[in-house]
Coordinates of C-alpha atoms and ligand atoms in Angstrom, one line a residue:
M27 CA 95.9 47.6 -7.5
S28 CA 92.6 46.7 -6.2
D29 CA 92.3 44.4 -3.2
A30 CA 93.3 41.1 -4.7
V31 CA 91.9 38.9 -2.1
H32 CA 88.3 37.9 -3.2
S33 CA 86.6 34.6 -2.8
A34 CA 85.9 32.5 -5.8
N35 CA 82.7 33.3 -7.9
V36 CA 83.2 37.0 -7.7
D37 CA 84.9 39.2 -10.1
I38 CA 88.6 38.2 -10.3
P39 CA 90.9 41.0 -9.4
R40 CA 94.2 41.4 -11.6
V41 CA 97.8 42.4 -10.9
D42 CA 100.6 42.7 -13.3
A43 CA 102.7 39.9 -11.5
V44 CA 102.0 37.2 -8.7
I45 CA 104.9 35.8 -7.0
V46 CA 104.5 32.3 -5.5
G47 CA 106.8 31.9 -2.4
G48 CA 108.0 34.4 0.0
G49 CA 111.6 33.5 0.3
H50 CA 114.4 35.8 -0.4
N51 CA 114.2 35.0 -4.0
G52 CA 110.5 35.8 -4.3
L53 CA 110.9 39.1 -2.6
A54 CA 113.9 40.1 -4.6
A55 CA 111.7 39.4 -7.7
A56 CA 108.9 41.5 -6.0
A57 CA 111.2 44.4 -5.3
Y58 CA 112.8 44.6 -8.8
L59 CA 109.3 44.4 -10.6
A60 CA 107.8 46.8 -8.1
R61 CA 110.4 49.3 -8.5
E62 CA 109.6 49.2 -12.4
G63 CA 106.1 50.2 -11.5
L64 CA 104.4 46.8 -11.8
S65 CA 101.6 45.8 -9.4
V66 CA 103.1 42.9 -7.4
L67 CA 101.4 40.3 -5.1
V68 CA 103.6 37.8 -3.2
L69 CA 101.8 34.8 -1.9
E70 CA 103.6 32.9 1.0
R71 CA 102.2 29.6 2.6
Q72 CA 103.9 30.1 5.9
E73 CA 102.8 32.7 8.4
H74 CA 106.0 34.4 7.9
L75 CA 108.4 35.6 5.0
G76 CA 112.0 34.3 4.3
G77 CA 111.7 30.7 3.6
A78 CA 115.0 29.0 4.2
T79 CA 116.6 32.4 4.8
V80 CA 115.3 33.1 8.5
S81 CA 116.5 33.6 12.0
A82 CA 114.6 32.0 14.8
L83 CA 114.4 32.1 18.6
A84 CA 114.7 28.2 18.5
F85 CA 114.8 27.6 22.4
P86 CA 112.3 28.6 25.0
G87 CA 113.4 31.5 27.1
V88 CA 116.6 31.8 25.4
D89 CA 117.6 35.0 23.9
A90 CA 119.5 33.7 20.7
K91 CA 118.5 34.3 17.3
L92 CA 119.9 31.4 15.1
S93 CA 120.1 31.1 11.4
R94 CA 117.8 28.0 11.4
Y95 CA 118.5 26.8 7.9
S96 CA 120.9 28.7 5.8
Y97 CA 123.8 30.3 7.5
L98 CA 126.4 31.8 5.2
V99 CA 126.5 34.0 2.2
S100 CA 128.8 33.8 -0.9
L101 CA 126.5 34.0 -3.8
L102 CA 124.6 37.1 -3.4
P103 CA 126.0 39.8 -5.9
Q104 CA 127.0 43.0 -4.7
Q105 CA 125.1 44.5 -7.7
I106 CA 121.8 43.2 -6.3
I107 CA 122.7 44.7 -2.9
D108 CA 123.6 48.1 -4.6
D109 CA 120.6 48.0 -7.0
L110 CA 118.0 47.6 -4.3
G111 CA 119.8 49.3 -1.4
L112 CA 119.9 46.5 0.8
D113 CA 121.4 47.3 4.4
I114 CA 123.3 44.0 4.8
E115 CA 126.6 43.6 6.5
L116 CA 128.8 40.6 5.6
V117 CA 131.6 39.7 7.8
R118 CA 134.7 37.8 6.5
R119 CA 135.9 34.9 8.6
R120 CA 139.7 34.9 9.5
Y121 CA 140.1 31.1 9.2
A122 CA 139.1 29.1 6.1
S123 CA 138.8 25.7 7.7
Y124 CA 140.0 23.3 10.4
T125 CA 139.9 19.5 10.0
P126 CA 141.0 17.3 12.7
L127 CA 143.0 14.2 11.3
P128 CA 140.8 11.3 12.3
G129 CA 142.2 9.1 15.3
S130 CA 145.0 11.4 16.0
D131 CA 145.7 14.5 18.1
T132 CA 146.5 16.8 15.1
G133 CA 144.5 18.6 12.4
L134 CA 144.7 20.8 9.3
L135 CA 144.2 24.6 10.1
V136 CA 143.9 26.5 6.7
D137 CA 144.3 30.3 7.9
H138 CA 143.7 33.0 5.4
G139 CA 145.7 35.6 7.5
D140 CA 148.9 33.4 8.2
A141 CA 150.5 31.4 5.4
A142 CA 153.3 30.0 7.7
T143 CA 150.7 28.6 10.2
S144 CA 148.9 26.9 7.2
A145 CA 152.2 25.5 5.8
A146 CA 153.0 24.1 9.1
S147 CA 149.5 22.6 9.6
F148 CA 149.8 20.8 6.3
A149 CA 153.2 19.3 7.2
A150 CA 151.7 18.2 10.7
V151 CA 148.9 16.1 9.0
G152 CA 151.5 14.6 6.7
G153 CA 150.5 16.7 3.7
E154 CA 153.6 18.9 3.4
P155 CA 153.7 18.6 -0.4
D156 CA 149.9 19.4 -0.9
A157 CA 150.5 22.9 0.6
A158 CA 151.7 24.3 -2.5
A159 CA 149.4 22.0 -4.6
W160 CA 146.6 23.7 -2.4
S161 CA 147.7 27.1 -3.5
E162 CA 147.9 26.1 -7.0
F163 CA 144.5 24.3 -7.2
Y164 CA 142.7 27.3 -5.6
E165 CA 144.5 29.5 -8.1
R166 CA 142.7 27.5 -10.8
T167 CA 139.3 27.7 -9.1
A168 CA 139.9 31.5 -9.0
R169 CA 140.3 31.5 -12.6
L170 CA 137.0 29.8 -13.1
A171 CA 135.5 32.2 -10.7
G172 CA 136.9 35.3 -12.6
A173 CA 135.3 33.8 -15.7
I174 CA 131.9 32.9 -14.3
W175 CA 131.1 35.2 -11.6
P176 CA 130.6 38.3 -13.6
T177 CA 128.1 36.4 -15.9
M178 CA 125.9 35.6 -13.1
T179 CA 123.9 38.9 -13.3
E180 CA 123.8 38.7 -17.1
P181 CA 121.9 36.4 -19.5
L182 CA 123.3 32.8 -19.6
P183 CA 126.5 32.8 -21.3
R184 CA 127.3 29.6 -23.6
R185 CA 129.6 26.9 -22.6
S186 CA 132.2 28.0 -25.3
E187 CA 132.2 31.4 -24.1
I188 CA 133.1 30.5 -20.5
R189 CA 135.8 28.1 -21.9
E190 CA 137.2 31.1 -23.8
A191 CA 137.1 33.2 -20.8
V192 CA 138.8 30.7 -18.5
A193 CA 141.6 30.4 -21.2
D194 CA 142.8 27.4 -19.9
E195 CA 142.0 24.0 -21.3
E196 CA 143.2 22.0 -18.5
T197 CA 141.2 23.7 -15.9
V198 CA 138.0 23.5 -18.1
R199 CA 138.6 19.9 -18.5
D200 CA 139.4 19.1 -14.9
F201 CA 136.4 21.2 -13.3
L202 CA 133.9 21.2 -16.0
E203 CA 134.2 18.0 -17.9
R204 CA 135.7 15.1 -16.0
P205 CA 134.5 13.9 -12.5
L206 CA 136.0 16.0 -9.8
G207 CA 137.5 13.1 -8.1
E208 CA 140.0 12.8 -10.8
V209 CA 141.6 16.2 -10.4
L210 CA 141.6 15.8 -6.6
E211 CA 143.4 12.4 -6.6
R212 CA 145.9 13.8 -9.1
T213 CA 146.3 17.0 -7.3
F214 CA 146.7 16.1 -3.6
E215 CA 148.4 13.0 -1.9
N216 CA 146.9 13.4 1.4
D217 CA 143.4 11.8 2.2
L218 CA 142.5 14.7 4.6
V219 CA 143.3 17.3 2.1
R220 CA 141.5 15.7 -0.5
G221 CA 138.6 15.4 1.8
V222 CA 138.4 19.0 2.8
A223 CA 138.5 20.1 -0.9
L224 CA 135.7 17.5 -1.8
T225 CA 133.3 18.7 0.8
D226 CA 132.2 21.7 -1.2
A227 CA 131.0 19.3 -3.9
L228 CA 128.6 17.4 -1.6
I229 CA 126.6 20.1 0.2
S230 CA 123.1 18.7 -0.2
T231 CA 124.5 16.8 -3.3
Y232 CA 124.5 13.1 -2.9
A233 CA 127.1 12.0 -5.0
D234 CA 130.4 10.0 -5.3
A235 CA 133.5 11.9 -6.2
H236 CA 133.6 10.1 -9.6
D237 CA 129.9 10.2 -10.5
S238 CA 129.7 10.8 -14.3
D239 CA 126.6 13.0 -14.3
L240 CA 129.1 15.7 -12.7
Q241 CA 126.7 16.7 -10.0
Q242 CA 129.3 16.9 -7.7
N243 CA 131.3 19.2 -9.9
I244 CA 128.5 21.6 -10.4
C245 CA 127.9 21.9 -6.6
F246 CA 131.6 22.5 -6.1
L247 CA 131.7 25.1 -8.8
Y248 CA 129.1 27.2 -6.9
H249 CA 131.0 27.0 -3.7
V250 CA 134.1 28.4 -5.3
I251 CA 132.8 31.2 -7.6
G252 CA 130.9 33.6 -5.2
G253 CA 132.0 37.1 -5.4
A254 CA 134.6 36.0 -7.6
T255 CA 136.6 34.8 -4.4
G256 CA 134.6 32.0 -3.1
D257 CA 134.5 33.4 0.1
W258 CA 131.6 32.3 2.4
D259 CA 130.8 35.2 4.8
V260 CA 128.7 35.7 7.8
P261 CA 125.6 37.8 7.6
V262 CA 125.5 40.3 10.5
G263 CA 122.3 39.8 12.5
G264 CA 121.9 36.4 11.0
M265 CA 120.0 35.2 8.0
G266 CA 116.7 36.6 9.2
R267 CA 118.3 40.0 8.6
V268 CA 118.9 39.2 5.0
S269 CA 115.4 38.3 3.9
A270 CA 114.0 41.1 6.2
E271 CA 116.0 43.6 4.1
F272 CA 114.5 42.0 0.8
A273 CA 111.2 42.2 2.5
R274 CA 111.7 46.0 3.2
V275 CA 112.7 47.0 0.0
A276 CA 109.9 45.1 -1.8
G277 CA 107.3 46.7 0.5
E278 CA 108.7 50.0 0.1
A279 CA 108.6 49.6 -3.8
G280 CA 105.0 48.9 -3.4
A281 CA 104.8 45.0 -3.6
R282 CA 102.1 43.5 -1.5
T283 CA 102.8 40.2 0.4
R284 CA 100.4 37.8 2.0
T285 CA 101.3 35.1 4.5
G286 CA 99.4 32.1 5.4
A287 CA 98.4 31.9 1.6
E288 CA 99.0 28.5 0.2
V289 CA 98.9 28.3 -3.7
I290 CA 96.9 25.5 -5.0
D291 CA 96.6 26.0 -8.6
V292 CA 97.9 28.2 -11.4
R293 CA 96.2 27.9 -14.8
D294 CA 95.8 30.5 -17.8
G295 CA 97.2 33.3 -15.9
E296 CA 94.9 32.8 -12.8
V297 CA 96.4 31.9 -9.4
T298 CA 94.1 30.3 -6.8
W299 CA 95.4 30.1 -3.0
R300 CA 94.0 29.0 0.2
E301 CA 93.9 31.6 3.2
D302 CA 92.1 31.5 6.4
G303 CA 90.2 28.4 5.0
R304 CA 88.8 30.0 1.9
E305 CA 90.0 30.1 -1.7
H306 CA 91.1 33.0 -3.3
R307 CA 92.0 34.0 -7.0
V308 CA 93.9 36.6 -8.8
R309 CA 94.6 37.0 -12.4
A310 CA 98.1 38.0 -13.6
D311 CA 100.0 38.9 -16.8
H312 CA 103.1 37.3 -15.3
V313 CA 103.4 34.4 -12.8
L314 CA 106.5 33.7 -11.0
W315 CA 107.1 30.4 -9.2
A316 CA 109.7 31.0 -6.3
A317 CA 109.0 27.8 -4.4
A318 CA 110.3 24.3 -5.5
P319 CA 109.5 23.6 -9.0
A320 CA 108.3 19.9 -7.9
V321 CA 105.5 21.7 -5.9
L322 CA 104.5 23.3 -9.1
D323 CA 104.6 20.1 -11.0
R324 CA 102.4 18.4 -8.3
I325 CA 99.6 21.0 -8.3
R326 CA 99.4 20.9 -12.1
G327 CA 99.5 17.1 -12.1
L328 CA 102.9 16.6 -13.9
D329 CA 105.2 13.9 -12.8
P330 CA 108.1 15.9 -10.7
E331 CA 111.7 15.3 -11.8
P332 CA 113.9 13.3 -9.4
V333 CA 115.0 15.5 -6.6
E334 CA 116.8 14.5 -3.2
G335 CA 118.5 16.3 -0.4
A336 CA 120.9 14.4 1.5
Q337 CA 121.8 16.5 4.9
V338 CA 120.9 16.8 8.5
K339 CA 121.2 20.2 10.0
V340 CA 121.6 20.6 13.8
N341 CA 121.6 24.0 15.7
M342 CA 122.7 24.3 19.1
L343 CA 123.7 26.8 21.8
L344 CA 126.7 26.2 24.0
D345 CA 127.7 27.8 27.3
R346 CA 131.2 27.8 25.9
L347 CA 133.3 26.5 23.1
P348 CA 134.5 22.9 23.9
E349 CA 138.1 22.0 24.2
L350 CA 139.7 20.0 21.3
R351 CA 141.6 16.8 21.6
D352 CA 144.4 18.2 19.7
G353 CA 144.8 21.4 21.9
V354 CA 144.2 23.7 19.0
D355 CA 142.8 27.0 20.1
P356 CA 138.9 26.5 19.9
E357 CA 138.5 30.1 18.7
A358 CA 140.7 29.2 15.6
A359 CA 139.2 25.8 15.0
F360 CA 135.5 27.0 15.3
G361 CA 136.4 30.4 13.5
G362 CA 136.0 29.1 10.0
T363 CA 134.4 25.9 8.7
F364 CA 135.2 23.0 11.1
H365 CA 135.4 19.6 9.2
I366 CA 134.7 16.4 11.0
N367 CA 135.4 13.0 9.8
E368 CA 135.6 14.4 6.2
S369 CA 138.6 12.8 4.9
Y370 CA 138.4 11.8 1.1
S371 CA 138.0 8.2 2.1
Q372 CA 135.6 8.9 4.9
L373 CA 133.4 10.7 2.6
Q374 CA 133.5 8.0 0.0
H375 CA 132.8 5.3 2.7
A376 CA 129.8 7.4 4.0
Y377 CA 128.7 7.5 0.3
R378 CA 128.8 3.7 0.2
E379 CA 127.2 3.2 3.3
A380 CA 124.1 5.5 2.3
Q381 CA 123.9 3.6 -0.9
N382 CA 123.6 0.3 1.0
G383 CA 120.9 1.8 3.1
R384 CA 122.5 2.7 6.3
F385 CA 123.2 6.1 8.0
P386 CA 126.9 6.7 7.7
E387 CA 129.1 5.9 10.7
P388 CA 131.0 8.1 11.6
L389 CA 128.6 10.8 10.2
P390 CA 130.8 13.1 8.0
A391 CA 129.8 16.8 9.2
E392 CA 130.8 20.5 8.8
I393 CA 130.4 23.0 11.8
Y394 CA 130.2 26.7 11.8
C395 CA 130.0 29.1 14.8
H396 CA 128.2 32.2 14.0
S397 CA 128.5 33.9 17.1
L398 CA 132.4 34.1 17.0
S399 CA 132.1 36.3 14.0
D400 CA 128.8 38.0 14.9
P401 CA 127.9 38.0 18.5
S402 CA 124.9 40.5 18.0
I403 CA 122.5 37.3 17.4
L404 CA 122.9 36.6 21.1
G405 CA 121.4 38.8 23.8
Q406 CA 123.6 40.8 26.0
A407 CA 123.7 38.3 29.0
L408 CA 124.4 35.4 26.6
Q409 CA 127.2 37.4 25.1
A410 CA 128.8 38.2 28.6
S411 CA 128.6 34.7 29.6
G412 CA 130.8 33.3 27.0
A413 CA 127.8 31.4 25.2
Q414 CA 128.2 30.3 21.5
T415 CA 126.2 29.0 18.8
L416 CA 127.0 25.8 16.8
T417 CA 125.4 24.6 13.4
V418 CA 126.3 21.3 12.1
F419 CA 125.5 20.4 8.6
A420 CA 126.0 16.5 8.2
L421 CA 126.3 15.0 4.8
H422 CA 125.3 11.8 3.0
V423 CA 122.1 11.4 4.9
P424 CA 119.7 11.0 1.7
H425 CA 116.0 11.6 1.8
R426 CA 115.5 8.0 0.7
L427 CA 116.6 6.8 4.0
I428 CA 114.6 9.0 6.4
A429 CA 111.4 7.4 7.7
G430 CA 110.4 10.4 9.8
T431 CA 109.9 9.0 13.2
D432 CA 111.0 10.9 16.3
A433 CA 113.3 8.1 17.2
E434 CA 115.0 8.5 14.1
R435 CA 115.6 12.1 14.5
G436 CA 116.9 11.2 17.9
E437 CA 119.3 8.7 16.3
L438 CA 120.6 11.1 13.9
Q439 CA 121.1 13.8 16.5
Q440 CA 123.1 11.3 18.5
R441 CA 125.1 10.5 15.6
V442 CA 126.0 14.3 15.0
F443 CA 126.9 14.3 18.6
D444 CA 129.1 11.4 18.3
S445 CA 130.9 12.4 15.2
L446 CA 131.6 15.9 17.2
S447 CA 132.6 14.3 20.3
S448 CA 135.2 12.2 18.5
V449 CA 137.3 15.2 18.1
L450 CA 136.7 16.9 21.3
A451 CA 138.5 16.6 24.5
E452 CA 135.1 16.7 26.4
S453 CA 131.6 15.4 25.2
I454 CA 129.5 18.0 23.4
E455 CA 126.6 17.3 25.6
D456 CA 128.4 18.6 28.4
V457 CA 128.7 22.0 27.1
I458 CA 125.3 22.4 25.6
L459 CA 123.0 25.1 27.3
R460 CA 119.6 24.3 28.7
D461 CA 116.4 26.2 27.9
A462 CA 113.7 27.5 30.2
D463 CA 112.2 24.1 30.4
G464 CA 115.3 22.4 31.4
N465 CA 115.7 20.8 27.9
L466 CA 119.1 20.9 25.9
C467 CA 119.3 23.8 23.4
V468 CA 119.3 21.6 20.3
E469 CA 117.2 21.5 17.2
T470 CA 117.6 19.0 14.5
K471 CA 116.2 19.2 10.9
T472 CA 116.0 16.4 8.6
T473 CA 115.1 16.5 4.8
L474 CA 111.6 15.6 5.8
D475 CA 111.4 18.6 8.3
L476 CA 112.5 20.7 5.4
Q477 CA 109.8 19.4 3.2
D478 CA 107.0 19.6 5.7
T479 CA 107.8 23.3 6.9
L480 CA 109.3 24.8 3.7
E481 CA 107.8 22.5 1.0
M482 CA 111.5 21.9 -0.1
T483 CA 110.7 18.7 -2.1
A484 CA 112.7 15.9 -0.4
G485 CA 114.7 18.2 1.5
S486 CA 116.7 19.6 -1.4
I487 CA 118.0 22.8 -0.2
F488 CA 118.5 24.0 -3.8
H489 CA 115.0 23.0 -4.9
G490 CA 116.4 20.2 -7.1
P491 CA 119.6 19.1 -8.8
L492 CA 122.0 22.2 -9.5
S493 CA 122.5 23.2 -13.1
W494 CA 125.7 24.5 -14.9
P495 CA 125.7 28.3 -14.8
F496 CA 126.0 28.4 -18.6
A497 CA 124.0 27.0 -21.4
E498 CA 125.3 24.4 -23.8
D499 CA 126.4 25.6 -27.3
D500 CA 123.3 24.1 -29.1
E501 CA 120.8 25.0 -26.6
P502 CA 117.8 27.4 -27.8
L503 CA 117.9 30.6 -26.2
D504 CA 115.2 32.0 -27.9
S505 CA 113.2 33.7 -25.3
P506 CA 113.7 36.0 -22.4
A507 CA 112.8 33.0 -20.2
R508 CA 115.4 30.8 -21.7
R509 CA 118.1 33.6 -21.9
W510 CA 117.8 34.1 -18.2
G511 CA 117.5 30.7 -17.3
V512 CA 114.0 30.8 -15.7
E513 CA 111.9 28.7 -17.9
S514 CA 109.7 26.4 -16.3
R515 CA 108.0 23.1 -17.6
H516 CA 104.7 25.1 -17.4
E517 CA 103.7 27.5 -20.3
G518 CA 103.4 31.1 -19.1
I519 CA 105.1 30.2 -15.5
L520 CA 108.7 31.5 -14.9
L521 CA 110.8 29.8 -12.2
A522 CA 112.2 32.6 -9.7
G523 CA 113.5 30.7 -6.9
A524 CA 116.4 28.2 -6.1
G525 CA 115.2 25.8 -8.7
S526 CA 115.8 28.0 -11.4
R527 CA 119.0 27.7 -13.6
R528 CA 121.5 29.6 -11.6
G529 CA 119.1 30.0 -8.5
G530 CA 120.6 27.7 -5.7
G531 CA 121.7 28.9 -2.4
V532 CA 121.2 32.5 -1.0
S533 CA 121.9 34.5 -4.0
A534 CA 118.6 36.3 -5.0
L535 CA 119.7 35.3 -8.5
G536 CA 116.5 33.4 -9.1
G537 CA 114.3 36.3 -8.4
Y538 CA 116.6 38.6 -10.1
H539 CA 116.9 36.6 -13.4
A540 CA 112.9 36.2 -13.4
A541 CA 112.3 39.7 -13.1
R542 CA 114.8 40.5 -15.7
A543 CA 113.0 38.1 -18.0
V544 CA 109.7 39.7 -17.1
L545 CA 110.8 43.1 -17.9
E546 CA 112.6 42.1 -21.1
S547 CA 109.4 40.1 -22.4
R548 CA 107.4 43.5 -21.6
R549 CA 109.9 45.6 -23.6
N550 CA 109.6 43.3 -26.6
E551 CA 105.9 43.6 -26.5
R552 CA 105.7 47.2 -26.8
Ligands
FAD625 C1 119.5 23.7 6.2 C2 119.9 24.4 5.2 C3 121.1 25.0 5.0 C4 121.6 25.9 4.3 N1 122.5 26.6 4.1 C5 122.9 27.6 3.2 C6 124.0 28.4 3.3 O1 124.6 28.5 4.3 N2 124.3 29.5 2.4 C7 123.4 29.5 1.2 O2 123.9 30.1 0.3 N3 122.5 28.6 1.0 C8 122.2 27.6 1.9 N4 120.9 27.0 1.9 C9 120.2 27.0 0.6 C10 119.4 28.3 0.4 O3 118.8 28.5 1.8 C11 118.2 28.1 -0.5 O4 118.6 27.7 -1.7 C12 117.5 29.5 -0.5 O5 117.2 30.0 0.6 C13 116.3 29.3 -1.4 O6 115.5 30.6 -1.6 P1 114.2 30.7 -2.3 O7 113.7 32.1 -1.9 O8 114.4 30.3 -3.6 O9 113.3 29.5 -1.6 P2 112.9 29.2 -0.2 O10 113.6 29.8 0.8 O11 112.6 27.8 -0.1 O12 111.6 29.8 -0.2 C14 110.4 29.3 -0.9 C15 109.2 29.7 -0.1 O13 108.1 29.3 -1.0 C16 106.9 28.9 0.0 N5 106.1 28.2 -0.5 C17 106.2 26.7 -1.0 N6 105.1 26.1 -1.7 C18 104.2 27.3 -1.6 C19 102.8 27.4 -2.2 N7 102.3 26.2 -2.7 N8 102.3 28.5 -1.9 C20 102.9 29.5 -1.3 N9 104.1 29.6 -0.9 C21 104.7 28.3 -1.0 C22 107.6 28.2 1.1 O14 106.9 28.2 2.3 C23 109.0 29.2 1.3 O15 108.8 30.3 2.2 C24 120.6 26.2 2.9 C25 119.2 25.7 3.0 C26 119.1 24.7 4.2 C27 117.4 24.2 4.1

């Protein structure tokens, strides 16, 4: 490939494929295409690759590499890891989750490794009958996972094919056809137990459990099918390690990447980008859009489809894990996903609060401690001192409520602290480390921050509303782009990122599916 960077008004160079966006999906597409001998150019607007799959030294003078945005991996198929030879280690967490019962000194501990402890814990929160119901409920989601997960690296199946593979009409109805709230309320008696199950439906998905558009069901489904088990694992070395591996294999296969390169137009197979204050252009047989689809709509003058994220992410570094009010071992409580103020009624209340234009009080949130499963993200001295990282993902803070002032960010951060401290025996602020400048080691990312830094439209972490991982029975699947679920609203441009049909999350599926569609269309042309 000749040097693709030319200013306008000179001969326009050409490559086989241009990929817009150097997140992990763009890099996955680049790797797959370059390995097949295509000349590939990846254009990334930021000064570094990785998008939302990055680690960062977030605090001055502190040797801790935090997964700044995404933090757990479930949806990345082993097939992609094997195909590309990615050197990625994922660690399974011993505990599934811990959820303090609001206003009490007890909580629900779901322990993968100890059924008796889990059963006792259900009883302690007043949910004894729900222990058996819990197992049955997740046997049903495992049935869905077993039917759907193997199709994720294949062209889109039809709804009827999934129905047949699940082979259980009741499960199909409860999870794929009726609002999730119905099956949760029918299956579980206990408010806390219902809430723990509902949280998977609300990650960056602003919904009521009974919404008829079933966005909450779709979100839930993606949270229980990964790897056919629904486990969410810790990437050793942090998320930066994951995208670095995609960048490595893409580079080794011959793909070229340019950072600080913002694409400002795509038209008739020509891609224009701005870099170092100048405009550059390249012609490509294939244009793959691995950034948010709404950005593509904007630069091509099309009204974007509605999209909205609804979360606040807070990263912090602690000098030690805090003690809990209920005396549960902090290593167990923080060893899985720690739900705070996420009972079913609290989640529904929070949604109503936000619908009425208010930040929820208390803020429902889930917490995750990376360093318990993988201390390697901390320098030696921090490891030896007992320091731990903490990531908080707070729900039901829709982008429509965000004004973007510093005071507002401070208010949201304080609400996260208050929510967290409500279940602790001490205030969270008392155990947060300070950086070299004497400031608390805390960073807070609103939906607006995600939009500004990553061009994630309205802070939607999936680049838009999620879609079912199958096609409807009457849907035309008459082109490679449609068969692989990567068709965009723009002729000749394929979606290759989270905004593609099955692309949300750290899965590399958007990039993989787009690459497969490109290769299929080239074969068809021959
Ligand atoms: C706070 C947060 C927490 C999350 N937690 C998890 C989690 O734990 N597990 C999980 O599976 N998923 C999680 N996600 C979702 C997941 O991170 C994303 O869905 C996924 O990383 C998207 O990858 P991508 O490569 O498609 O896009 P991105 O990572 O968004 O990358 C797109 C890239 O395109 C670039 N770009 C945008 N516009 C242009 C342009 N005009 N020209 C050139 N480049 C452009 C952007 O700068 C960006 O680097 C989380 C996301 C966030 C934000």
